[in-house]
Amino acid sequence: MDIIMSHVVNVTGLNLGDIRLTDLNYADDAVLLTDDPSQLQPALQCLEEEAIKLGLHVSWVKTKVQNLGSGHGPTPIMVNGEVVEAASSFVYLGSTISSGSNSHSEVMRRIGLASSVIDRLSRISSQRHLRLTTKCRAIL
């Protein structure tokens, strides 16, 4: 992935003070960063071209475009006749990434996850014939 991204980052990126941020990579997931929406289509086109050179293919169904912070919401982009969907939020590496400036959706998602785990454990904790040490072992 680093080989592909090293060619793509020449087309995209954003400046944060003296630092230039271009992308985030984790395994086969990647995030391209830009402060100019007109850079998105060329960057995604370059990503596809570089991936093809290595025998890989970008899944445009899984690819999303998102605007973080202020400004207009993103519009869908066409790359090689495929539509890249615009999203206001999605889950990336287990966290909800939202276009808004708050983390409300992420907090609510995690509360829901915790609530479902507690609900599943309530069957064990309500058993009167089990000792406390047995209940603790089952939970851990």
mmCIF file of C-alpha atoms in Angstrom:
data_model
loop_
_atom_site.group_PDB
_atom_site.id
_atom_site.type_symbol
_atom_site.label_atom_id
_atom_site.label_comp_id
_atom_site.label_asym_id
_atom_site.label_seq_id
_atom_site.Cartn_x
_atom_site.Cartn_y
_atom_site.Cartn_z
ATOM 1 C CA MET A 1 0.000 0.000 0.000
ATOM 2 C CA ASP A 2 2.883 2.360 0.742
ATOM 3 C CA ILE A 3 4.197 1.962 -2.805
ATOM 4 C CA ILE A 4 0.843 2.943 -4.277
ATOM 5 C CA MET A 5 0.326 5.830 -1.876
ATOM 6 C CA SER A 6 3.803 7.241 -2.500
ATOM 7 C CA HIS A 7 2.698 7.959 -6.084
ATOM 8 C CA VAL A 8 -0.766 9.221 -5.168
ATOM 9 C CA VAL A 9 0.334 11.724 -2.522
ATOM 10 C CA ASN A 10 2.017 13.853 -5.182
ATOM 11 C CA VAL A 11 -1.506 14.847 -6.297
ATOM 12 C CA THR A 12 -3.143 15.418 -2.899
ATOM 13 C CA GLY A 13 -2.568 16.608 0.665
ATOM 14 C CA LEU A 14 -3.253 19.397 3.098
ATOM 15 C CA ASN A 15 -1.092 21.691 5.160
ATOM 16 C CA LEU A 16 -1.387 21.866 8.923
ATOM 17 C CA GLY A 17 1.047 24.577 9.935
ATOM 18 C CA ASP A 18 4.476 23.478 8.741
ATOM 19 C CA ILE A 19 3.376 19.860 8.315
ATOM 20 C CA ARG A 20 1.953 18.407 5.096
ATOM 21 C CA LEU A 21 -0.527 15.572 5.671
ATOM 22 C CA THR A 22 -1.269 13.382 2.675
ATOM 23 C CA ASP A 23 -2.736 10.057 3.745
ATOM 24 C CA LEU A 24 -3.432 7.554 6.504
ATOM 25 C CA ASN A 25 -2.841 3.854 5.903
ATOM 26 C CA TYR A 26 -3.785 0.791 7.906
ATOM 27 C CA ALA A 27 -3.400 -2.636 6.271
ATOM 28 C CA ASP A 28 -5.428 -2.377 3.070
ATOM 29 C CA ASP A 29 -7.435 0.689 4.210
ATOM 30 C CA ALA A 30 -6.351 4.151 3.146
ATOM 31 C CA VAL A 31 -7.530 7.717 3.697
ATOM 32 C CA LEU A 32 -6.533 10.449 1.246
ATOM 33 C CA LEU A 33 -6.492 13.963 2.686
ATOM 34 C CA THR A 34 -6.939 17.183 0.738
ATOM 35 C CA ASP A 35 -8.008 20.744 1.396
ATOM 36 C CA ASP A 36 -9.024 21.231 -2.262
ATOM 37 C CA PRO A 37 -12.044 19.186 -3.426
ATOM 38 C CA SER A 38 -10.905 19.527 -7.043
ATOM 39 C CA GLN A 39 -7.932 17.278 -6.149
ATOM 40 C CA LEU A 40 -10.157 14.330 -5.244
ATOM 41 C CA GLN A 41 -10.962 13.029 -8.720
ATOM 42 C CA PRO A 42 -7.329 13.163 -9.999
ATOM 43 C CA ALA A 43 -6.081 11.579 -6.751
ATOM 44 C CA LEU A 44 -8.563 8.710 -6.980
ATOM 45 C CA GLN A 45 -7.765 8.234 -10.664
ATOM 46 C CA CYS A 46 -4.054 8.073 -9.785
ATOM 47 C CA LEU A 47 -4.825 5.580 -6.979
ATOM 48 C CA GLU A 48 -6.609 3.290 -9.451
ATOM 49 C CA GLU A 49 -3.787 3.553 -12.029
ATOM 50 C CA GLU A 50 -1.068 2.769 -9.478
ATOM 51 C CA ALA A 51 -3.077 -0.148 -8.022
ATOM 52 C CA ILE A 52 -3.555 -1.664 -11.491
ATOM 53 C CA LYS A 53 0.219 -1.598 -12.051
ATOM 54 C CA LEU A 54 0.547 -3.979 -9.085
ATOM 55 C CA GLY A 55 -2.380 -6.164 -10.118
ATOM 56 C CA LEU A 56 -4.760 -4.662 -7.561
ATOM 57 C CA HIS A 57 -8.180 -3.091 -7.994
ATOM 58 C CA VAL A 58 -9.909 -0.367 -5.970
ATOM 59 C CA SER A 59 -13.381 -1.296 -4.713
ATOM 60 C CA TRP A 60 -15.376 1.794 -5.628
ATOM 61 C CA VAL A 61 -18.407 0.446 -3.773
ATOM 62 C CA LYS A 62 -16.432 0.596 -0.518
ATOM 63 C CA THR A 63 -14.741 3.923 -1.343
ATOM 64 C CA LYS A 64 -16.328 7.057 0.150
ATOM 65 C CA VAL A 65 -15.810 10.817 -0.171
ATOM 66 C CA GLN A 66 -16.369 12.927 2.936
ATOM 67 C CA ASN A 67 -16.018 16.573 3.897
ATOM 68 C CA LEU A 68 -14.741 17.052 7.430
ATOM 69 C CA GLY A 69 -15.438 20.363 9.108
ATOM 70 C CA SER A 70 -16.957 23.408 7.456
ATOM 71 C CA GLY A 71 -18.008 23.924 3.874
ATOM 72 C CA HIS A 72 -20.425 22.268 1.512
ATOM 73 C CA GLY A 73 -21.027 18.559 1.679
ATOM 74 C CA PRO A 74 -19.153 16.468 -0.871
ATOM 75 C CA THR A 75 -20.687 15.421 -4.146
ATOM 76 C CA PRO A 76 -20.280 11.958 -5.651
ATOM 77 C CA ILE A 77 -17.257 11.600 -7.964
ATOM 78 C CA MET A 78 -16.914 9.524 -11.134
ATOM 79 C CA VAL A 79 -13.708 7.513 -11.591
ATOM 80 C CA ASN A 80 -13.407 5.173 -14.594
ATOM 81 C CA GLY A 81 -17.179 5.197 -14.977
ATOM 82 C CA GLU A 82 -17.668 4.167 -11.335
ATOM 83 C CA VAL A 83 -19.445 6.392 -8.817
ATOM 84 C CA VAL A 84 -17.641 7.149 -5.543
ATOM 85 C CA GLU A 85 -20.388 7.766 -2.990
ATOM 86 C CA ALA A 86 -20.433 10.908 -0.823
ATOM 87 C CA ALA A 87 -20.957 10.078 2.855
ATOM 88 C CA SER A 88 -21.676 12.202 5.915
ATOM 89 C CA SER A 89 -20.398 9.454 8.243
ATOM 90 C CA PHE A 90 -18.914 5.948 8.110
ATOM 91 C CA VAL A 91 -17.074 3.501 10.348
ATOM 92 C CA TYR A 92 -13.290 3.398 9.888
ATOM 93 C CA LEU A 93 -11.114 1.137 12.051
ATOM 94 C CA GLY A 94 -13.930 0.710 14.557
ATOM 95 C CA SER A 95 -14.742 4.402 15.005
ATOM 96 C CA THR A 96 -17.485 6.473 13.413
ATOM 97 C CA ILE A 97 -16.031 9.291 11.363
ATOM 98 C CA SER A 98 -18.607 12.068 11.045
ATOM 99 C CA SER A 99 -18.616 15.239 8.945
ATOM 100 C CA GLY A 100 -19.808 17.267 11.924
ATOM 101 C CA SER A 101 -17.459 18.821 14.425
ATOM 102 C CA ASN A 102 -18.710 16.746 17.352
ATOM 103 C CA SER A 103 -18.429 13.122 18.355
ATOM 104 C CA HIS A 104 -22.089 12.556 19.249
ATOM 105 C CA SER A 105 -22.630 9.725 16.743
ATOM 106 C CA GLU A 106 -19.477 7.914 17.913
ATOM 107 C CA VAL A 107 -20.481 8.215 21.581
ATOM 108 C CA MET A 108 -23.988 6.919 20.843
ATOM 109 C CA ARG A 109 -22.602 4.001 18.805
ATOM 110 C CA ARG A 110 -20.271 2.981 21.634
ATOM 111 C CA ILE A 111 -23.053 3.277 24.224
ATOM 112 C CA GLY A 112 -25.135 0.955 22.052
ATOM 113 C CA LEU A 113 -22.290 -1.556 21.809
ATOM 114 C CA ALA A 114 -21.731 -1.483 25.583
ATOM 115 C CA SER A 115 -25.456 -1.820 26.236
ATOM 116 C CA SER A 116 -25.700 -4.935 24.079
ATOM 117 C CA VAL A 117 -22.771 -6.547 25.915
ATOM 118 C CA ILE A 118 -24.287 -5.743 29.311
ATOM 119 C CA ASP A 119 -27.607 -7.185 28.143
ATOM 120 C CA ARG A 120 -25.920 -10.438 27.130
ATOM 121 C CA LEU A 121 -24.091 -10.634 30.479
ATOM 122 C CA SER A 122 -27.242 -10.009 32.505
ATOM 123 C CA ARG A 123 -28.270 -13.660 32.028
ATOM 124 C CA ILE A 124 -25.132 -14.753 33.854
ATOM 125 C CA SER A 125 -25.233 -12.126 36.583
ATOM 126 C CA SER A 126 -28.888 -12.880 37.422
ATOM 127 C CA GLN A 127 -28.231 -16.586 38.107
ATOM 128 C CA ARG A 128 -28.630 -17.012 41.873
ATOM 129 C CA HIS A 129 -27.115 -20.495 42.012
ATOM 130 C CA LEU A 130 -23.721 -19.330 40.583
ATOM 131 C CA ARG A 131 -21.012 -18.085 42.941
ATOM 132 C CA LEU A 132 -19.589 -14.598 42.430
ATOM 133 C CA THR A 133 -16.180 -15.981 41.403
ATOM 134 C CA THR A 134 -17.828 -18.089 38.677
ATOM 135 C CA LYS A 135 -19.763 -15.050 37.388
ATOM 136 C CA CYS A 136 -16.572 -12.977 37.296
ATOM 137 C CA ARG A 137 -14.714 -15.697 35.355
ATOM 138 C CA ALA A 138 -17.574 -15.875 32.831
ATOM 139 C CA ILE A 139 -17.508 -12.115 32.323
ATOM 140 C CA LEU A 140 -13.746 -11.890 31.870
#
